[in-house]
Short mmCIF file of C-alpha atoms in Angstrom, two decimals:
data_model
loop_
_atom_site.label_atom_id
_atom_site.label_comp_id
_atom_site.label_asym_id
_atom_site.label_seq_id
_atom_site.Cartn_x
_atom_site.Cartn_y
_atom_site.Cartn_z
CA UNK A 1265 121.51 107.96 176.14
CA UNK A 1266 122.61 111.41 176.34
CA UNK A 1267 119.13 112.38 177.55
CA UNK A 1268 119.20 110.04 180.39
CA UNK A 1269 122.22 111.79 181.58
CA UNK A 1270 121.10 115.51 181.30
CA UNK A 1271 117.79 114.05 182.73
CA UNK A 1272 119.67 112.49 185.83
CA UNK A 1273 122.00 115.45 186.25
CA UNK A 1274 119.11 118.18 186.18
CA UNK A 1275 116.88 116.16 188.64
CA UNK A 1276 120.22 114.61 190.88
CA UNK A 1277 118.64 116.33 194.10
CA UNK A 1278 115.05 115.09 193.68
CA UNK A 1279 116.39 111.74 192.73
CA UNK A 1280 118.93 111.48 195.68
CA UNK A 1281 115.65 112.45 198.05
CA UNK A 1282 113.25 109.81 196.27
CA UNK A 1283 116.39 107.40 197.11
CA UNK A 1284 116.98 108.52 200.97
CA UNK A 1285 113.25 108.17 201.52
CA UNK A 1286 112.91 104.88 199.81
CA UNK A 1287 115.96 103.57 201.54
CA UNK A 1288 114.74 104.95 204.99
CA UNK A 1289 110.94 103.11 204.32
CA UNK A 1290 112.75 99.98 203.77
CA UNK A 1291 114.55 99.95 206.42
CA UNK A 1292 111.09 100.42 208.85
CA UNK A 1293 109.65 98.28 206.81
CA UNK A 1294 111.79 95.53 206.80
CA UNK A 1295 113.23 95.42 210.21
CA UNK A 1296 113.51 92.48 210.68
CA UNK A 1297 116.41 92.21 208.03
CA UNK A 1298 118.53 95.41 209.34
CA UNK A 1299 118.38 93.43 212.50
CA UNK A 1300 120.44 90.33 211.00
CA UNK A 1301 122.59 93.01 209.46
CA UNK A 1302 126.22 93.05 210.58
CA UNK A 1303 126.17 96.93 211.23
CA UNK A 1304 122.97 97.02 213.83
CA UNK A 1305 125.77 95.04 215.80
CA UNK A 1306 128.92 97.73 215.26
CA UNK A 1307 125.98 100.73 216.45
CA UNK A 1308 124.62 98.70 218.85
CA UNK A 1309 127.90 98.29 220.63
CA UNK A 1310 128.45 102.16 220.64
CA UNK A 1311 125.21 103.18 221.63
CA UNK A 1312 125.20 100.90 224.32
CA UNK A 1313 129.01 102.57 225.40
CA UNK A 1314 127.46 105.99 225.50
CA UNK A 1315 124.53 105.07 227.28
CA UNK A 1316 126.21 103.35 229.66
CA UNK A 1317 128.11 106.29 230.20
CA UNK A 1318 124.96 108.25 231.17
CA UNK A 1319 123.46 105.15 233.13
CA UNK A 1320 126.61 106.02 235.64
CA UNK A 1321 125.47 109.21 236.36
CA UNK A 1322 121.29 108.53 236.47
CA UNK A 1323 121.70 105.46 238.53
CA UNK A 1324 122.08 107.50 241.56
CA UNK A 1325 119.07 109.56 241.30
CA UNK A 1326 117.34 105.95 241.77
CA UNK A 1327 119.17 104.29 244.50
CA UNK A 1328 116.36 104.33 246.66
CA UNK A 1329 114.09 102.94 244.22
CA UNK A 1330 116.35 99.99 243.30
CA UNK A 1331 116.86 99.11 246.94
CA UNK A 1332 113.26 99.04 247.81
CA UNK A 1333 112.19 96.79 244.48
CA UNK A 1334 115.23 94.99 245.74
CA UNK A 1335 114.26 94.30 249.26
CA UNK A 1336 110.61 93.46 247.81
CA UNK A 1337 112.42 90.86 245.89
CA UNK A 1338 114.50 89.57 248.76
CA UNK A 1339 111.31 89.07 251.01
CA UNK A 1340 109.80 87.12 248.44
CA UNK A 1341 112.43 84.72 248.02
CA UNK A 1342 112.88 84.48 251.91
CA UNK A 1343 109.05 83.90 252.42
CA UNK A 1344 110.26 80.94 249.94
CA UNK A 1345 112.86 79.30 252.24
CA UNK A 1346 112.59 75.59 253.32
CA UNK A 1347 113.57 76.62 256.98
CA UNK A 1348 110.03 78.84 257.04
CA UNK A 1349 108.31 76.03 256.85
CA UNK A 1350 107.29 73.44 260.38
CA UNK A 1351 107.01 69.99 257.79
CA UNK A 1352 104.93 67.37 259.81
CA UNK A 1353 107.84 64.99 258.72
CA UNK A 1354 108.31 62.46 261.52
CA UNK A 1355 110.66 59.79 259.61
CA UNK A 1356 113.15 62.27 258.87
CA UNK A 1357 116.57 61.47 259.08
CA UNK A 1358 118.68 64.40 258.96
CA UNK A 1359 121.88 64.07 256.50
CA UNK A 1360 124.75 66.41 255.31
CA UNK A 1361 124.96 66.18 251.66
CA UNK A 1362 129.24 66.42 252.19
CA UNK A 1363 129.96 66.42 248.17
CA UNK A 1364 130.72 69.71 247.27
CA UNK A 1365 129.48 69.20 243.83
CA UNK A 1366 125.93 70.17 242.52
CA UNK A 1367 124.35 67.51 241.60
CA UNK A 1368 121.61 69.14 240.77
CA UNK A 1369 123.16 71.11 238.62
CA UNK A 1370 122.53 69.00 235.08
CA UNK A 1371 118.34 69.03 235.79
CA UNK A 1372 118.76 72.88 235.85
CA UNK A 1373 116.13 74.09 233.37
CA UNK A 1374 116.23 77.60 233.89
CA UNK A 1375 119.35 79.99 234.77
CA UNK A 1376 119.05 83.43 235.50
CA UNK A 1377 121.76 86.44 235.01
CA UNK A 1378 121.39 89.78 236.59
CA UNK A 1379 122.01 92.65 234.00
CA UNK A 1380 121.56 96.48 234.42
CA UNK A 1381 119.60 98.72 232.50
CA UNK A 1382 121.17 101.53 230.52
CA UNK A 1383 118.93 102.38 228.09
CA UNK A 1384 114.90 102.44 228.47
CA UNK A 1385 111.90 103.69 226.16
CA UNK A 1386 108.28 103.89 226.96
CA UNK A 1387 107.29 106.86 224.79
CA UNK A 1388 107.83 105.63 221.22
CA UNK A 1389 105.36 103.03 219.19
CA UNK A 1390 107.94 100.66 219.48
CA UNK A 1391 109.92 100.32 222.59
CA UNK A 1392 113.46 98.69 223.16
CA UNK A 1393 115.46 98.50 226.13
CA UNK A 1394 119.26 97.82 225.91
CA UNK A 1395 120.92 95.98 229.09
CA UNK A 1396 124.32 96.02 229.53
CA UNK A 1397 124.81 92.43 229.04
CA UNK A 1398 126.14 90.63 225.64
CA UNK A 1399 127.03 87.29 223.81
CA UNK A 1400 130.52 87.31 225.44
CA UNK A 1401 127.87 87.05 228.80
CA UNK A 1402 125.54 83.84 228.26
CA UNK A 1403 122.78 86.26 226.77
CA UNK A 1404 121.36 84.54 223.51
CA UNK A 1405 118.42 85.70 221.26
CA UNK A 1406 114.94 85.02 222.46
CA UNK A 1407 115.04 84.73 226.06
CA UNK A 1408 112.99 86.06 228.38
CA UNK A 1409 113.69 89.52 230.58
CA UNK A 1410 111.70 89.74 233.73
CA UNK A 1411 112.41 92.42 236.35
CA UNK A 1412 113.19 91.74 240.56
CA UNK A 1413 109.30 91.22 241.62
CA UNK A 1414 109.20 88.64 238.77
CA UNK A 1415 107.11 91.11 236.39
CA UNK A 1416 107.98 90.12 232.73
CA UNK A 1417 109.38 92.69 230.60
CA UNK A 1418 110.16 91.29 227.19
CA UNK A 1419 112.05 89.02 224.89
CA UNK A 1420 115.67 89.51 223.76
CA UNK A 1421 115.87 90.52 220.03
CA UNK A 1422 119.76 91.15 219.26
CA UNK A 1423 122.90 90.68 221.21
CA UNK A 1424 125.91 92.55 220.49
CA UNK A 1425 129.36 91.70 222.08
CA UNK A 1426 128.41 93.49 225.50
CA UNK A 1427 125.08 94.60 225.34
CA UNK A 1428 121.59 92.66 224.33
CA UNK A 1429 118.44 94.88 222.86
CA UNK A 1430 115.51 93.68 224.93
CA UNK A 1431 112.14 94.03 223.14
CA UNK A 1432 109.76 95.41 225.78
CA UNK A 1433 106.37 94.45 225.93
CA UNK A 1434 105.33 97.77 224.85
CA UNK A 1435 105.97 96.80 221.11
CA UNK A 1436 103.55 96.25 218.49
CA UNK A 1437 105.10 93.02 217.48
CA UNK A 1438 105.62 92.03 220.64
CA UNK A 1439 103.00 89.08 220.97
CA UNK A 1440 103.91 86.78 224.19
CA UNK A 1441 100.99 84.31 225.36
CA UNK A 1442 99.53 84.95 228.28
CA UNK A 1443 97.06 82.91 231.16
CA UNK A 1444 94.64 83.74 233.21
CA UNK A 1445 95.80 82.38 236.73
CA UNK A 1446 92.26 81.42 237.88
CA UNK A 1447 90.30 79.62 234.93
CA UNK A 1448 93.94 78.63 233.26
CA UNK A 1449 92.80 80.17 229.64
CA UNK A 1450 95.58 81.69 227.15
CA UNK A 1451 95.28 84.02 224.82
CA UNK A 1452 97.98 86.50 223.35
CA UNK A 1453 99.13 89.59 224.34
CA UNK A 1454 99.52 93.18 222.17
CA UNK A 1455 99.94 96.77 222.39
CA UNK A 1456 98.25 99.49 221.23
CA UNK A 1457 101.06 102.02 220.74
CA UNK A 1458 99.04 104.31 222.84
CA UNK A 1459 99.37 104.11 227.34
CA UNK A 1460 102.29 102.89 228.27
CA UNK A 1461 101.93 100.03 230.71
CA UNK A 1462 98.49 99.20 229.22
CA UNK A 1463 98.18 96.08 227.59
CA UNK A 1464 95.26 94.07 225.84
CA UNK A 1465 94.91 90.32 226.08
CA UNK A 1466 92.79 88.98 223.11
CA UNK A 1467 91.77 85.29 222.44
CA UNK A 1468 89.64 84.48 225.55
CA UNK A 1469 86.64 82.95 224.63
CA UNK A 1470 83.37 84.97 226.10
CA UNK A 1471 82.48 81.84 228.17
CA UNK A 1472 84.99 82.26 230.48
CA UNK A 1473 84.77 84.49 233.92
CA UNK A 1474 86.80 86.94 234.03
CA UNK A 1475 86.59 89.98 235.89
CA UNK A 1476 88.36 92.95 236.52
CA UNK A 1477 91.39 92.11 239.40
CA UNK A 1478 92.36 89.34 238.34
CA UNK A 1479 95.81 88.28 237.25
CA UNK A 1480 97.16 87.12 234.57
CA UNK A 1481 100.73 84.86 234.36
CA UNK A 1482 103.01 83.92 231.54
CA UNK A 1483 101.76 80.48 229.74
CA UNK A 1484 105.10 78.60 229.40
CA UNK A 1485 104.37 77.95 226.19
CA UNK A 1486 107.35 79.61 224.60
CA UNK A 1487 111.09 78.38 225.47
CA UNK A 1488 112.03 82.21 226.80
CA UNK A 1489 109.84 82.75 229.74
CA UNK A 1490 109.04 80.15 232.22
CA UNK A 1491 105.43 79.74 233.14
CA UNK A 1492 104.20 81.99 236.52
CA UNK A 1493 105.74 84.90 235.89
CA UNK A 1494 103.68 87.65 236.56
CA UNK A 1495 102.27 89.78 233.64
CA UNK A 1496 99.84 91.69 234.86
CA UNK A 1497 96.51 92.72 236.31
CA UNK A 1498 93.02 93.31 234.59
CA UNK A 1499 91.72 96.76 234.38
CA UNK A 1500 88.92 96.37 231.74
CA UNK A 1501 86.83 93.89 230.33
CA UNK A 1502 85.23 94.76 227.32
CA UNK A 1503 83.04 91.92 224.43
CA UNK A 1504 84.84 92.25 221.16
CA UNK A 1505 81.51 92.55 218.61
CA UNK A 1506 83.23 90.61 215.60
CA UNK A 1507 84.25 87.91 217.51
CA UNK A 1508 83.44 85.94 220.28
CA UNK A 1509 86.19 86.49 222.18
CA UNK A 1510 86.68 89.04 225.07
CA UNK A 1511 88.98 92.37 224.60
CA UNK A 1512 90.65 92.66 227.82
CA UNK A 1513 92.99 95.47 228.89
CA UNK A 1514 95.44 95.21 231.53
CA UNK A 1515 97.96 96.95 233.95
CA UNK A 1516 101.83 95.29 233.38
CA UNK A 1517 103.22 94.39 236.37
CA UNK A 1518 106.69 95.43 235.32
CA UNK A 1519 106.84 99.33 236.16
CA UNK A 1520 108.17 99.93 232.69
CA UNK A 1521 108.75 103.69 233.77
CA UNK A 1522 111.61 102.70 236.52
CA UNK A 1523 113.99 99.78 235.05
CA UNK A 1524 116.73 99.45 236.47
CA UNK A 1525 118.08 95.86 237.39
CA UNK A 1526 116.54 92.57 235.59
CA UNK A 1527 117.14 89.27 235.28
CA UNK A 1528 117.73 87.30 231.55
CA UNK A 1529 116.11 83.66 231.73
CA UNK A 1530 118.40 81.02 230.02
CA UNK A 1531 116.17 78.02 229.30
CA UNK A 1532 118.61 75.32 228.79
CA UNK A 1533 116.36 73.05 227.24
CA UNK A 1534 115.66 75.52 224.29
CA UNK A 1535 118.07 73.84 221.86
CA UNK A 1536 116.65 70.55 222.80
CA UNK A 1537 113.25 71.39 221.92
CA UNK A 1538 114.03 73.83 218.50
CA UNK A 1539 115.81 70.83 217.12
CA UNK A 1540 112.38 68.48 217.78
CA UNK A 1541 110.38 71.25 216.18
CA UNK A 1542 112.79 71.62 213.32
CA UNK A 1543 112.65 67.35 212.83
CA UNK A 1544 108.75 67.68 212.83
CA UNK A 1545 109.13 70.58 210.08
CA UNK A 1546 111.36 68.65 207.71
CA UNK A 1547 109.11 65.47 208.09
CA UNK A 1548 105.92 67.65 206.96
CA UNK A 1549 107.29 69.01 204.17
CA UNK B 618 136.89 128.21 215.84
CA UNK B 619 136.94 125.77 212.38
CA UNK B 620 133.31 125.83 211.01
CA UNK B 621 133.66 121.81 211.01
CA UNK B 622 134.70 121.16 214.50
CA UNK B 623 131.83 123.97 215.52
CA UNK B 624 128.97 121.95 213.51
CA UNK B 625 130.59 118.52 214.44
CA UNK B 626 130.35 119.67 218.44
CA UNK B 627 126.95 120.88 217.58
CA UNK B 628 125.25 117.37 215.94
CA UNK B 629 127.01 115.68 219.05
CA UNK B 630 125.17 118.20 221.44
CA UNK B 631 121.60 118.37 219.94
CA UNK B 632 122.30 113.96 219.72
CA UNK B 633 123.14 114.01 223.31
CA UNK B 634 120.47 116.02 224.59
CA UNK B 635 117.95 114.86 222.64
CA UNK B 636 118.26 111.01 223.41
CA UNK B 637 118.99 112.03 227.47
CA UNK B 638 116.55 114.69 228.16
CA UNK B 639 113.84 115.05 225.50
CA UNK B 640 113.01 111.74 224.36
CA UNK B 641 112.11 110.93 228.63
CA UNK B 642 109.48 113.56 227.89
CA UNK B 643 106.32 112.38 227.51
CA UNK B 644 103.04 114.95 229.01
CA UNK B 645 100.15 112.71 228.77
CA UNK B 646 102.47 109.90 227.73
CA UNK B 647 101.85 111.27 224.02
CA UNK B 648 103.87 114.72 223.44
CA UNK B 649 107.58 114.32 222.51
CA UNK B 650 109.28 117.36 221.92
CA UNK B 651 112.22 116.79 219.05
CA UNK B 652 114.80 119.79 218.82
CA UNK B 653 117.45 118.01 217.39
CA UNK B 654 116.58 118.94 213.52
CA UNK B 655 117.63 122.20 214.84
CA UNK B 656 120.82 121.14 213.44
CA UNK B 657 119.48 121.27 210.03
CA UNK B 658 117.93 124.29 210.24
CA UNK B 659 121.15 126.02 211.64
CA UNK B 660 123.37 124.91 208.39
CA UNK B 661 124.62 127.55 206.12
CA UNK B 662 122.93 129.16 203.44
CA UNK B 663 125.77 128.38 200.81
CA UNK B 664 125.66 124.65 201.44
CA UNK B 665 124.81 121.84 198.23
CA UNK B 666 121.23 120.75 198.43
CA UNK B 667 122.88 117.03 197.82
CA UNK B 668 125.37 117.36 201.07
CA UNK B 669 122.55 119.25 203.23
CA UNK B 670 120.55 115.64 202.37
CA UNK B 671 122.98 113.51 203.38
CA UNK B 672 123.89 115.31 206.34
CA UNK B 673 120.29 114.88 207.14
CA UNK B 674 120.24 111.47 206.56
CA UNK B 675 123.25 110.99 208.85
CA UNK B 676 121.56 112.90 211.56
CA UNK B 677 117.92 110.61 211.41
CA UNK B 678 120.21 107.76 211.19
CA UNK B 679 122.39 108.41 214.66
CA UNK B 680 119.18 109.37 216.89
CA UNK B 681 117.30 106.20 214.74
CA UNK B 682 120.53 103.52 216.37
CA UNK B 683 119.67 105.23 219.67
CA UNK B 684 116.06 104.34 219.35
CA UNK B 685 116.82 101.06 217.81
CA UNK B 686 114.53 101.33 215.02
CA UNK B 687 115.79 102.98 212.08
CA UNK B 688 114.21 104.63 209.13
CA UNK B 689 111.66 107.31 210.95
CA UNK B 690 114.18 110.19 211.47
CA UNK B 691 115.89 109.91 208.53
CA UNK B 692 112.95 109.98 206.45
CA UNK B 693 111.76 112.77 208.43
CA UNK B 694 114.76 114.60 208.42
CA UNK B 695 115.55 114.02 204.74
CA UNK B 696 112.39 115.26 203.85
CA UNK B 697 112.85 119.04 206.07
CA UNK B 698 116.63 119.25 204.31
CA UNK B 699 114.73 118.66 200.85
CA UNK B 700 112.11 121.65 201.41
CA UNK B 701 114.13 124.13 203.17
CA UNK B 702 116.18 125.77 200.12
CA UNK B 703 112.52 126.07 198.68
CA UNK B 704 111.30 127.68 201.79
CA UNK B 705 114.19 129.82 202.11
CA UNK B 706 113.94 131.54 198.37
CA UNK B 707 110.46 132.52 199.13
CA UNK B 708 111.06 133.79 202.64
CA UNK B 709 114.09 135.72 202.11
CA UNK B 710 113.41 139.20 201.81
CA UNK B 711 115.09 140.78 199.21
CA UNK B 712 117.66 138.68 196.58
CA UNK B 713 121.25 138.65 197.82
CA UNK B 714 119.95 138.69 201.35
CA UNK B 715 121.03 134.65 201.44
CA UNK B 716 124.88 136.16 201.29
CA UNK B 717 125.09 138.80 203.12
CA UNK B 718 124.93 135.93 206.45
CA UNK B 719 126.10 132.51 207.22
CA UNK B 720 123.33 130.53 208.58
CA UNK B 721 119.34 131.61 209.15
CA UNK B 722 118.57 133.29 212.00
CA UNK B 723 115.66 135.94 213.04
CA UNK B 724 118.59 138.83 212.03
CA UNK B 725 119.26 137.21 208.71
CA UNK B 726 116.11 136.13 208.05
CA UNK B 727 114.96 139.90 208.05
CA UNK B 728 113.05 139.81 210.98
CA UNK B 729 110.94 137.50 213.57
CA UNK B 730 108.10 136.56 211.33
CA UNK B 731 109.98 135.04 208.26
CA UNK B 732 112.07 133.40 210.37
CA UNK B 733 109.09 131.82 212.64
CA UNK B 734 107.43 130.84 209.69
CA UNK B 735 110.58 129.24 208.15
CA UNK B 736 110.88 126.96 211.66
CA UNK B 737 107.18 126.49 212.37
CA UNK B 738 106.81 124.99 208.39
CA UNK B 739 109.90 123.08 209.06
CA UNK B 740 109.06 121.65 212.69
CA UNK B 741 105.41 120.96 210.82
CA UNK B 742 106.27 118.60 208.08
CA UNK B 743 109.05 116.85 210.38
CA UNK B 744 106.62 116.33 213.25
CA UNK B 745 103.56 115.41 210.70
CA UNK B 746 105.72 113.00 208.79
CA UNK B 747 107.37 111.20 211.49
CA UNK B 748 104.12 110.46 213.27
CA UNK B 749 102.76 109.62 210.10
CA UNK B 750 105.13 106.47 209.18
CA UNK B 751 104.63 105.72 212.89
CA UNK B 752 100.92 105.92 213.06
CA UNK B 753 100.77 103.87 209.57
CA UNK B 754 101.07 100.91 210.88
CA UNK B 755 98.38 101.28 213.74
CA UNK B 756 95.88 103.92 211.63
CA UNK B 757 94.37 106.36 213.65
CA UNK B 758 93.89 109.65 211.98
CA UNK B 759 92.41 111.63 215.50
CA UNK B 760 95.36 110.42 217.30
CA UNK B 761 98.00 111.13 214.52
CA UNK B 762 96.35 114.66 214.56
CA UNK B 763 96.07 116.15 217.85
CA UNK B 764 99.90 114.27 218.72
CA UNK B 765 101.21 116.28 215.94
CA UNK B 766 99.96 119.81 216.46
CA UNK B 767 100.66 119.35 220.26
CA UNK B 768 104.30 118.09 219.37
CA UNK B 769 104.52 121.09 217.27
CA UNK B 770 103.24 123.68 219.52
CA UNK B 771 105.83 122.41 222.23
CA UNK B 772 108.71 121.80 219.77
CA UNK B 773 108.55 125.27 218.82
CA UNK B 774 108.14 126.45 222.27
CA UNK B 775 111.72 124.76 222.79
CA UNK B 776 113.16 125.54 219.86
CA UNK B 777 112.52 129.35 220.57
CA UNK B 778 114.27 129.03 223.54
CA UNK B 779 116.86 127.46 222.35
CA UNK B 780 117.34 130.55 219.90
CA UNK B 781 117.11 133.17 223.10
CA UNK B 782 119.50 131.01 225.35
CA UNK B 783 122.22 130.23 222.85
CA UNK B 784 122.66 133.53 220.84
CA UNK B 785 124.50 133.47 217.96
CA UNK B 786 126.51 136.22 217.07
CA UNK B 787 126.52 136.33 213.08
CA UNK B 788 129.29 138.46 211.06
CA UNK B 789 127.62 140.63 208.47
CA UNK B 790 129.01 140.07 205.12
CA UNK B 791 129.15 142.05 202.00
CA UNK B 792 129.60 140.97 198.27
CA UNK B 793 131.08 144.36 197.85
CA UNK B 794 134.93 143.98 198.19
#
């Protein structure tokens, strides 16, 4: 016994380093845990203060930036508007709807919330953004962050009071599922850890066209991001030799470089549909 | 000035302008310069090896909560705190020279080259070691290379800056009373 003691005493340094490594490998290795941890939430509140802090003072330098993605944005919408539109619609009847209250309110599927972005990565393997948006604000985990032109950005992974940590698409485990707007195909999408805003797209069978332009759209599959949003556009199409699917790289639409204003998507049929999934679960088991 | 309030405004300052100015660095979209570890380098001589590595722990740990993924710069940071007393014994020049000045510096070093080898080694084995946990998980040993020397050479290219901007003006001490 009194061995053991001299022993630990005489090697406490190398010991204490063996433990700070270990302890910092388990905590990259299993993220996924820290993230539930009550902690991430206390230093995710204060980082997001302090980088809101800087936000402030960087958000000028981009004014003109933000207004022009926000104009872009605008037009789109507009180009949207009934009014745009001469309907050959002879047996119309014109009436003013003179209830003030939505009644189309309780069919809303999807609700969007504006957020600003104070924090943004696209250097590291794994990138986060934090927006300055939080639990006490509608945001929930797992929905869906696309920016003003509708380009998708990534999938919210933990919400502190006032802030949420957004998962960019530049992530390694960041695997949405993707569709190829003209043949309608899905496959899954993944990053390399290398370019930032180059993406590849694997699981398209080799039978399909596809060439290099084309676009490809968020599936809808998931409850976070609703199908059509824009993901990106093909820069490379390459035949994967092991399988017989295609390796396809493509451009994000998002401009990962310049966040500055996105939208959360609030599906509010996603509690609806976990609770099928869960009953379907239980009855296989 | 209180030593403490001097170090504590200095792991605030190398935080700060590491997470707003270096870490939106990225030439090729693949060099990073870090400087922050700086702050390891710069502690005193006299310091415990077992407070030096849990100061360095602490220091990983804040810029890790900035990046939202924790583990890489402690590990990395631990690990330069654990080799640097060895480093120092068999860079400093004569025995005794460790008291005769606070911290390391190229004065109390003896000179530019020990003390360019001491951060060059250092700014190595964090750069190499960070990378490496990174690149583990996607395994490419060209990449993990040529990102690390290039890191390295631009790291050090800061960090000697760093040491001709901010001068610091050392006291020299004598064991003779």
């Amino acid at each position: 016994m009194r061995n053991i003691f001299l022993f630990i005493r005489r090697y406490f340094n190398f010991i204490l380093f063996l433990l700070l490594q270990g302890f910092s490998i388990y905590l990259i290795v299993h993220y996924s845990r820290y993230h539930n941890a009550v902690f991430s939430k206390t230093t995710n509140q204060l980082t997001g203060k302090i980088n809101e802090q800087y936000n402030k003072v960087q958000y000028y330098f981009q004014l003109k930036k933000t207004n022009d993605s926000l104009v872009t944005a605008n037009k789109k919408l507009y180009d949207k508007l009934k009014a745009d539109f001469a309907l050959p619609d002879t047996s119309s009847n014109i009436l003013v709807d003179s209830i003030k209250v939505d009644s189309m309110e309780r069919y809303r599927k999807y609700e969007y919330y504006p957020a600003k972005v104070v924090y943004n990565s696209v250097a590291a393997q794994n990138n986060f953004i934090v927006i300055n948006r939080g639990a006490a604000q509608n945001i929930k985990d797992g929905m869906g962050i696309i920016d003003p032109n509708m380009g998708v950005v990534g999938i919210v992974t933990d919400v502190s009071k006032d802030f949420a940590v957004v998962m960019s698409l530049l992530h390694k485990d960041s695997h949405i599922s993707g569709k190829l707007l003209k043949t309608g195909e899905t496959g899954t999408l993944s990053w390399d850890g290398k370019t930032p805003g180059i993406i590849s797209l694997t699981g398209i069978p080799k039978n399909v066209k596809v060439a290099k332009g084309d676009t490809i759209i968020s599936s809808g599959f998931s409850t976070s991001i609703p199908k059509g949003m824009l993901i990106g556009v093909i820069e490379e199409v390459a035949a994967d030799k092991s399988s017989g699917n295609f390796l396809i790289k493509f451009k994000a639409a998002a401009n990962f470089y310049n966040l500055e204003y996105v939208y959360a998507i609030e599906n509010k049929q996603a509690d609806n549909i976990k609770t099928i999934l869960e009953k379907v679960k239980q009855k296989t088991q | 000035m209180s030593s403490l309030i001097k170090y504590f405004i200095r792991f605030a300052l190398f935080i700060l302008v590491q997470v707003f100015v270096l870490d939106r660095i990225h030439l090729h979209q693949m060099v990073t310069p870090y400087i922050y570890f700086l702050f390891l380098i710069w502690l005193p001589f006299n310091m415990g090896r077992t407070q030096q590595m849990l100061i360095a722990f602490l220091l990983g740990f804040t810029l890790d909560s900035f990046h939202h993924q924790p583990g890489f710069h402690s590990a990395a940071c631990v690990l330069i705190a654990y080799v640097r007393p060895f480093l120092i014994n068999i860079l400093i020049p004569q025995e005794g020279a460790d008291t005769n000045y606070n911290e390391p510096s190229f004065t109390s070093m003896g000179g530019i080259l020990p003390y360019m080898v001491f951060i060059s080694v250092l700014t190595f084995i964090h750069h190499a070691w960070l990378f490496f946990l990174e690149a583990w998980q996607f395994g490419n040993i060209w990449y993990f290379l040529v990102k690390t020397l290039l890191s390295t050479v631009l790291s050090l290219l800061l960090i000697i800056i760093t040491e001709l901007l901010f001068v610091r003006k050392q006291k020299f001490r004598t064991n003779t009373v």
